[in-house]
Amino acid sequence: MGNLNQRQQTAVRLALSNEISYIWGPPGTGKTRTLGALIELLFRQVKRVLICSNTNRAVDQVLLKLCEVMTVAHPAVNDGRIIRIGRIANEELENQWSPYVTVSGVAERQSTELIERRNQLEAHVVPLRERILSIDKLLSLLDQIQAAKEEELRQKSIILSGQKTLDKLEQLLKSIEGKLSRLDEELLKVKNAGLLRRVFMRSEDSILNDRRQTEQRISTAQGDLRSARKEAGDAAEALENIRKRLKELMQAVPSNSGSRSQLEGTKSGVESQLQPLLSEIADINKKLSDMESTILQGALIIGATVTKTYLSPKQFVGFDVVIVDEASMVLLPALYYVVGLSAAMAVISGDFRQLPPIVETEQMELVKTLGQDVFKSAGVTDAVESGVLPPNVVMLDVQYRMEQKICNLVSSTMYRGFLKTEKAILASGELPEPFQDTLTIVDTSRIWPFSNRDVFRSKYNLMHALAIRNLCWYLKEKKYIQNTGDVGIATPYAAQAKLLKSVITGSGLEKIVAAGTVHRYQGDEKSLMILDIPDSLGEKRVGIFLESDNPDEQGAKLLNVGISRAKDHLVVFANLTYLQDKLPDRALLRDILHTMESSGQIVDVREVLEFRPIMEDLGKLQRHFELEVDAEKAGLFRQKDFEAVCSADIENARKGVAIFSGFVTPKRVAAYGDLFRRKINEGVAIRCITRPPRANGSIPEDQGKEALDALEGVGCLVDGRWSIHEKVVIIDEKIVWFGSLNMLSHTAQTDEMMMRIENPEAASQVALFMRLRRMGSGQTTDGLSVKKENPRCPKCESRTYYAKGRYGPFWSCEDCDWKQGLDSPKGFSKTKSGNQEASRKQAKERPKCPECGSPMVIRHGRFGAFYGCSGYPKCKGKRSVGKVNQTKTR
């Protein structure tokens, strides 16, 4: 134990001398190294040890460290006495050590002769199987030839029989035609005979009747003759085809192939050679299988997840010692089960100041019971608070991972200042400007980023995701990022994690940059850790995780994990102005950010945005734009620049445009009216999601209705939501505009701005976030952003809007008193584009404006409803509802 510090050595001795011991290992204190040393000592004592944890990654970390300490020459490694059961998640363990720690890998190393013999046998088997396959193909050809010959005989028989039928039909037709001639002669004689002579002749009607029957027989005979000739022709054609096919088959059979009996004899001989080889291979496989079972039984150190132990109980028997790592994240029932597999000792290792067990339930009693970690249950947490640790508990108090400044962020708040630092040099190179400091806050306040929520109520922030993408791209260009261990991105929210992954993937950085929730990084470490706090404008309060003011609260533990993953550098993305206003006075995050400001540096997000100039993306539009400096350098577009570039994007749209605008005015709709009408006529779907007239801010209700009528008048799909603050435009689910500017209502007096990202993965993810309903499995996300969600009112065919009430979300009519729960199917079009087609049909059925020919829409004035031009205010044509006359507004 010479390479362990004093506390680590104490932990090993404590574990060896107690039936149950607790190793409290804060981040970077060498907990894994300590467990490795303990396991190595237990191996020397020939103790059978089960090492388990809540995740594959955590199990792999312990085994990896153990293999590195012991090296390949150690008997435990070389003889296959360390076995990993289950999926290996750590790439290094998989790539370098799987031949030594997996049952199959050990069996392969120990069964070299058997495997070589099996390879030799398989080399002989391959040509024999190929020979059998070629014989089977020849036998199949012979079968086809025989079948073709039989078919040839059958067609010949059909032709011969058909010829006889033709001869008979031709003779019959000739006979009937002769009878018809005789009847004509008889009829002529009757007509020319005198009165007396006619008395002794057949009547004219009788002859005519016979004649009609004869003509019918001729027609029938002619039809039969045509059918017989066609059948004869078909048979002749079929005979010709089968003869061609027979010729091809005959040519495909080699001349020296032999007869069927010879081929079958050859096949039988080859099979007799193949069978003993297959039997020997099966025997070798059985020996190898038995060997794998023997290897597993002889292993002294077994690693697996806690879940694996109770899913495959037969594999986990006969242990002297059970070690549970990251025990604070293991559910108590599962932990009690796995500890029960030990006959002598149990070691509980972990950090109760990091993430607790995940309990997927809304029942608080279950959360309180199952969500409690083992350290709390055993009284360790309370003992720490009292300042007196029980004799079977030891804290590792020297950390080697984090730079001192990073450690200071968590030591005082989470570990009462007991956590000390001993770190000599950087694990990676210095960060490029302006991120050389250990601690950096990227303040996003000046770009006014909005925080939104997906259908699961999880937060996401598009501006933060784009800025983080730019930073990662910059670090790659500066050669700082070399592999996946260099940079990690963590966030408290699942939606933001999904968005970050999609943005990183769409930018081609997924192989060198990892992104996920903080939970994903438990037990991991990175040279640079980026912690993203998406909470910003659009939310009345910060997330519950950020409000924590006690180290035992889950939010505090989550922040601890996110920060303590960093080895050399920590970068936090945050809207400092928003957090300064919203964070509780005693929130731990407030103290952390204050410490980072005082001992680190603050970088304006605009500097980060300038790392990747927007002009590279705009070049694809093949247009020249006179942009302001902010737009050209940082991609921050104010009204004029936004209108120019976004309009160009819409001009290039080929599939669909979705516009999320918190408010809508007739003036802004009119500005885009011609563009929208032209694109819709080209087959591009345009969907506008905004507020209903009654909730349209300070804009008068009649103007809000006028604007929505105009949008529908040009063929746009309109969906209303009572409350919407998103300012987003999605084009062809490839380009996303987002920011603080409402596309359908903004004015030149505002200082609002928008940003642009061209990233199909991110656009698809944003479209998914913006839906009202969760997507079911198997549902396509293609064209998702322009799929209409709101039904038409079944009572008056008016627009409806989405709102939330005491009993959940519901649809409500814009004009009448109709309401309906969100999940009720009544009022919906079931077809994929039914609502869109209905809107277009309604637009076509409306009267045309007498001034400009545009569709007219129903509006409401002082004297009731009337038709007004959808091109208002450019065109002010109108007419009364129900009247034919049309007048022009004065």
mmCIF file of C-alpha atoms in Angstrom, residues 29-141:
data_model
loop_
_atom_site.group_PDB
_atom_site.id
_atom_site.type_symbol
_atom_site.label_atom_id
_atom_site.label_comp_id
_atom_site.label_asym_id
_atom_site.label_seq_id
_atom_site.Cartn_x
_atom_site.Cartn_y
_atom_site.Cartn_z
ATOM 1 C CA THR A 29 -9.799 11.566 -3.586
ATOM 2 C CA GLY A 30 -8.576 8.290 -5.084
ATOM 3 C CA LYS A 31 -11.518 6.186 -3.944
ATOM 4 C CA THR A 32 -11.115 3.874 -6.942
ATOM 5 C CA ARG A 33 -7.376 3.497 -6.304
ATOM 6 C CA THR A 34 -8.110 2.683 -2.656
ATOM 7 C CA LEU A 35 -10.634 0.021 -3.636
ATOM 8 C CA GLY A 36 -8.097 -1.414 -6.090
ATOM 9 C CA ALA A 37 -5.513 -1.777 -3.343
ATOM 10 C CA LEU A 38 -8.099 -3.376 -1.047
ATOM 11 C CA ILE A 39 -9.176 -5.859 -3.707
ATOM 12 C CA GLU A 40 -5.546 -6.775 -4.445
ATOM 13 C CA LEU A 41 -4.988 -7.601 -0.769
ATOM 14 C CA LEU A 42 -8.185 -9.662 -0.679
ATOM 15 C CA PHE A 43 -6.962 -11.576 -3.735
ATOM 16 C CA ARG A 44 -3.743 -12.457 -1.898
ATOM 17 C CA GLN A 45 -5.888 -13.805 0.930
ATOM 18 C CA VAL A 46 -7.795 -15.914 -1.645
ATOM 19 C CA LYS A 47 -11.059 -14.156 -0.851
ATOM 20 C CA ARG A 48 -13.799 -14.212 -3.477
ATOM 21 C CA VAL A 49 -14.860 -10.606 -4.073
ATOM 22 C CA LEU A 50 -17.904 -9.092 -5.829
ATOM 23 C CA ILE A 51 -17.374 -5.481 -6.861
ATOM 24 C CA CYS A 52 -20.580 -3.789 -8.057
ATOM 25 C CA SER A 53 -22.133 -0.380 -8.597
ATOM 26 C CA ASN A 54 -25.223 1.239 -10.052
ATOM 27 C CA THR A 55 -23.795 1.717 -13.588
ATOM 28 C CA ASN A 56 -21.561 -0.183 -15.983
ATOM 29 C CA ARG A 57 -19.264 2.816 -16.189
ATOM 30 C CA ALA A 58 -18.677 2.876 -12.420
ATOM 31 C CA VAL A 59 -17.895 -0.869 -12.339
ATOM 32 C CA ASP A 60 -15.505 -0.455 -15.258
ATOM 33 C CA GLN A 61 -13.637 2.352 -13.504
ATOM 34 C CA VAL A 62 -12.781 0.113 -10.541
ATOM 35 C CA LEU A 63 -11.706 -2.838 -12.704
ATOM 36 C CA LEU A 64 -9.676 -0.578 -14.995
ATOM 37 C CA LYS A 65 -7.787 0.913 -12.080
ATOM 38 C CA LEU A 66 -7.265 -2.588 -10.634
ATOM 39 C CA CYS A 67 -5.802 -3.894 -13.917
ATOM 40 C CA GLU A 68 -3.525 -0.869 -14.271
ATOM 41 C CA VAL A 69 -2.200 -1.317 -10.715
ATOM 42 C CA MET A 70 -1.688 -5.095 -11.020
ATOM 43 C CA THR A 71 -0.444 -5.058 -14.657
ATOM 44 C CA VAL A 72 -0.641 -7.983 -17.083
ATOM 45 C CA ALA A 73 2.066 -9.925 -15.237
ATOM 46 C CA HIS A 74 -0.001 -10.246 -12.064
ATOM 47 C CA PRO A 75 -1.528 -13.751 -11.587
ATOM 48 C CA ALA A 76 -4.979 -12.275 -11.034
ATOM 49 C CA VAL A 77 -4.884 -10.642 -14.463
ATOM 50 C CA ASN A 78 -2.872 -13.166 -16.453
ATOM 51 C CA ASP A 79 -4.705 -16.242 -15.114
ATOM 52 C CA GLY A 80 -8.157 -14.823 -15.702
ATOM 53 C CA ARG A 81 -9.126 -14.468 -12.040
ATOM 54 C CA ILE A 82 -10.724 -11.038 -12.619
ATOM 55 C CA ILE A 83 -13.966 -11.310 -14.585
ATOM 56 C CA ARG A 84 -16.333 -8.599 -15.763
ATOM 57 C CA ILE A 85 -19.937 -9.822 -16.180
ATOM 58 C CA GLY A 86 -22.167 -7.620 -18.327
ATOM 59 C CA ARG A 87 -21.601 -4.896 -20.895
ATOM 60 C CA ILE A 88 -18.322 -2.999 -20.731
ATOM 61 C CA ALA A 89 -18.983 0.749 -21.119
ATOM 62 C CA ASN A 90 -15.418 2.007 -20.707
ATOM 63 C CA GLU A 91 -13.568 2.034 -24.040
ATOM 64 C CA GLU A 92 -10.127 1.676 -22.456
ATOM 65 C CA LEU A 93 -11.173 -1.387 -20.448
ATOM 66 C CA GLU A 94 -12.802 -2.870 -23.545
ATOM 67 C CA ASN A 95 -9.933 -2.202 -25.939
ATOM 68 C CA GLN A 96 -6.943 -2.999 -23.708
ATOM 69 C CA TRP A 97 -8.161 -5.420 -21.073
ATOM 70 C CA SER A 98 -11.116 -7.417 -22.454
ATOM 71 C CA PRO A 99 -8.845 -10.451 -23.235
ATOM 72 C CA TYR A 100 -8.015 -10.535 -19.516
ATOM 73 C CA VAL A 101 -11.323 -9.620 -17.809
ATOM 74 C CA THR A 102 -14.066 -11.152 -19.964
ATOM 75 C CA VAL A 103 -14.971 -14.832 -19.913
ATOM 76 C CA SER A 104 -14.716 -15.113 -23.696
ATOM 77 C CA GLY A 105 -11.410 -13.225 -23.767
ATOM 78 C CA VAL A 106 -9.839 -15.402 -21.065
ATOM 79 C CA ALA A 107 -11.166 -18.571 -22.682
ATOM 80 C CA GLU A 108 -9.672 -17.513 -25.989
ATOM 81 C CA ARG A 109 -6.270 -16.886 -24.433
ATOM 82 C CA GLN A 110 -6.333 -20.158 -22.510
ATOM 83 C CA SER A 111 -7.656 -22.240 -25.376
ATOM 84 C CA THR A 112 -5.162 -21.411 -28.071
ATOM 85 C CA GLU A 113 -4.669 -25.024 -29.250
ATOM 86 C CA LEU A 114 -8.382 -25.773 -29.327
ATOM 87 C CA ILE A 115 -9.111 -22.562 -31.186
ATOM 88 C CA GLU A 116 -6.308 -23.205 -33.675
ATOM 89 C CA ARG A 117 -7.678 -26.717 -34.277
ATOM 90 C CA ARG A 118 -11.189 -25.304 -34.734
ATOM 91 C CA ASN A 119 -9.838 -22.764 -37.223
ATOM 92 C CA GLN A 120 -8.127 -25.575 -39.170
ATOM 93 C CA LEU A 121 -11.322 -27.626 -39.229
ATOM 94 C CA GLU A 122 -13.378 -24.640 -40.338
ATOM 95 C CA ALA A 123 -10.872 -24.018 -43.129
ATOM 96 C CA HIS A 124 -11.591 -27.575 -44.397
ATOM 97 C CA VAL A 125 -15.343 -27.172 -43.882
ATOM 98 C CA VAL A 126 -15.658 -24.094 -46.096
ATOM 99 C CA PRO A 127 -14.690 -25.730 -49.456
ATOM 100 C CA LEU A 128 -16.767 -28.838 -48.662
ATOM 101 C CA ARG A 129 -19.828 -26.696 -48.001
ATOM 102 C CA GLU A 130 -19.165 -24.748 -51.173
ATOM 103 C CA ARG A 131 -18.921 -28.077 -53.092
ATOM 104 C CA ILE A 132 -22.276 -29.219 -51.660
ATOM 105 C CA LEU A 133 -23.793 -25.863 -52.553
ATOM 106 C CA SER A 134 -22.593 -26.143 -56.182
ATOM 107 C CA ILE A 135 -23.993 -29.691 -56.447
ATOM 108 C CA ASP A 136 -27.322 -28.508 -55.047
ATOM 109 C CA LYS A 137 -27.393 -25.786 -57.708
ATOM 110 C CA LEU A 138 -26.762 -28.405 -60.469
ATOM 111 C CA LEU A 139 -29.480 -30.663 -59.063
ATOM 112 C CA SER A 140 -31.823 -27.691 -58.992
ATOM 113 C CA LEU A 141 -31.004 -26.998 -62.661
#
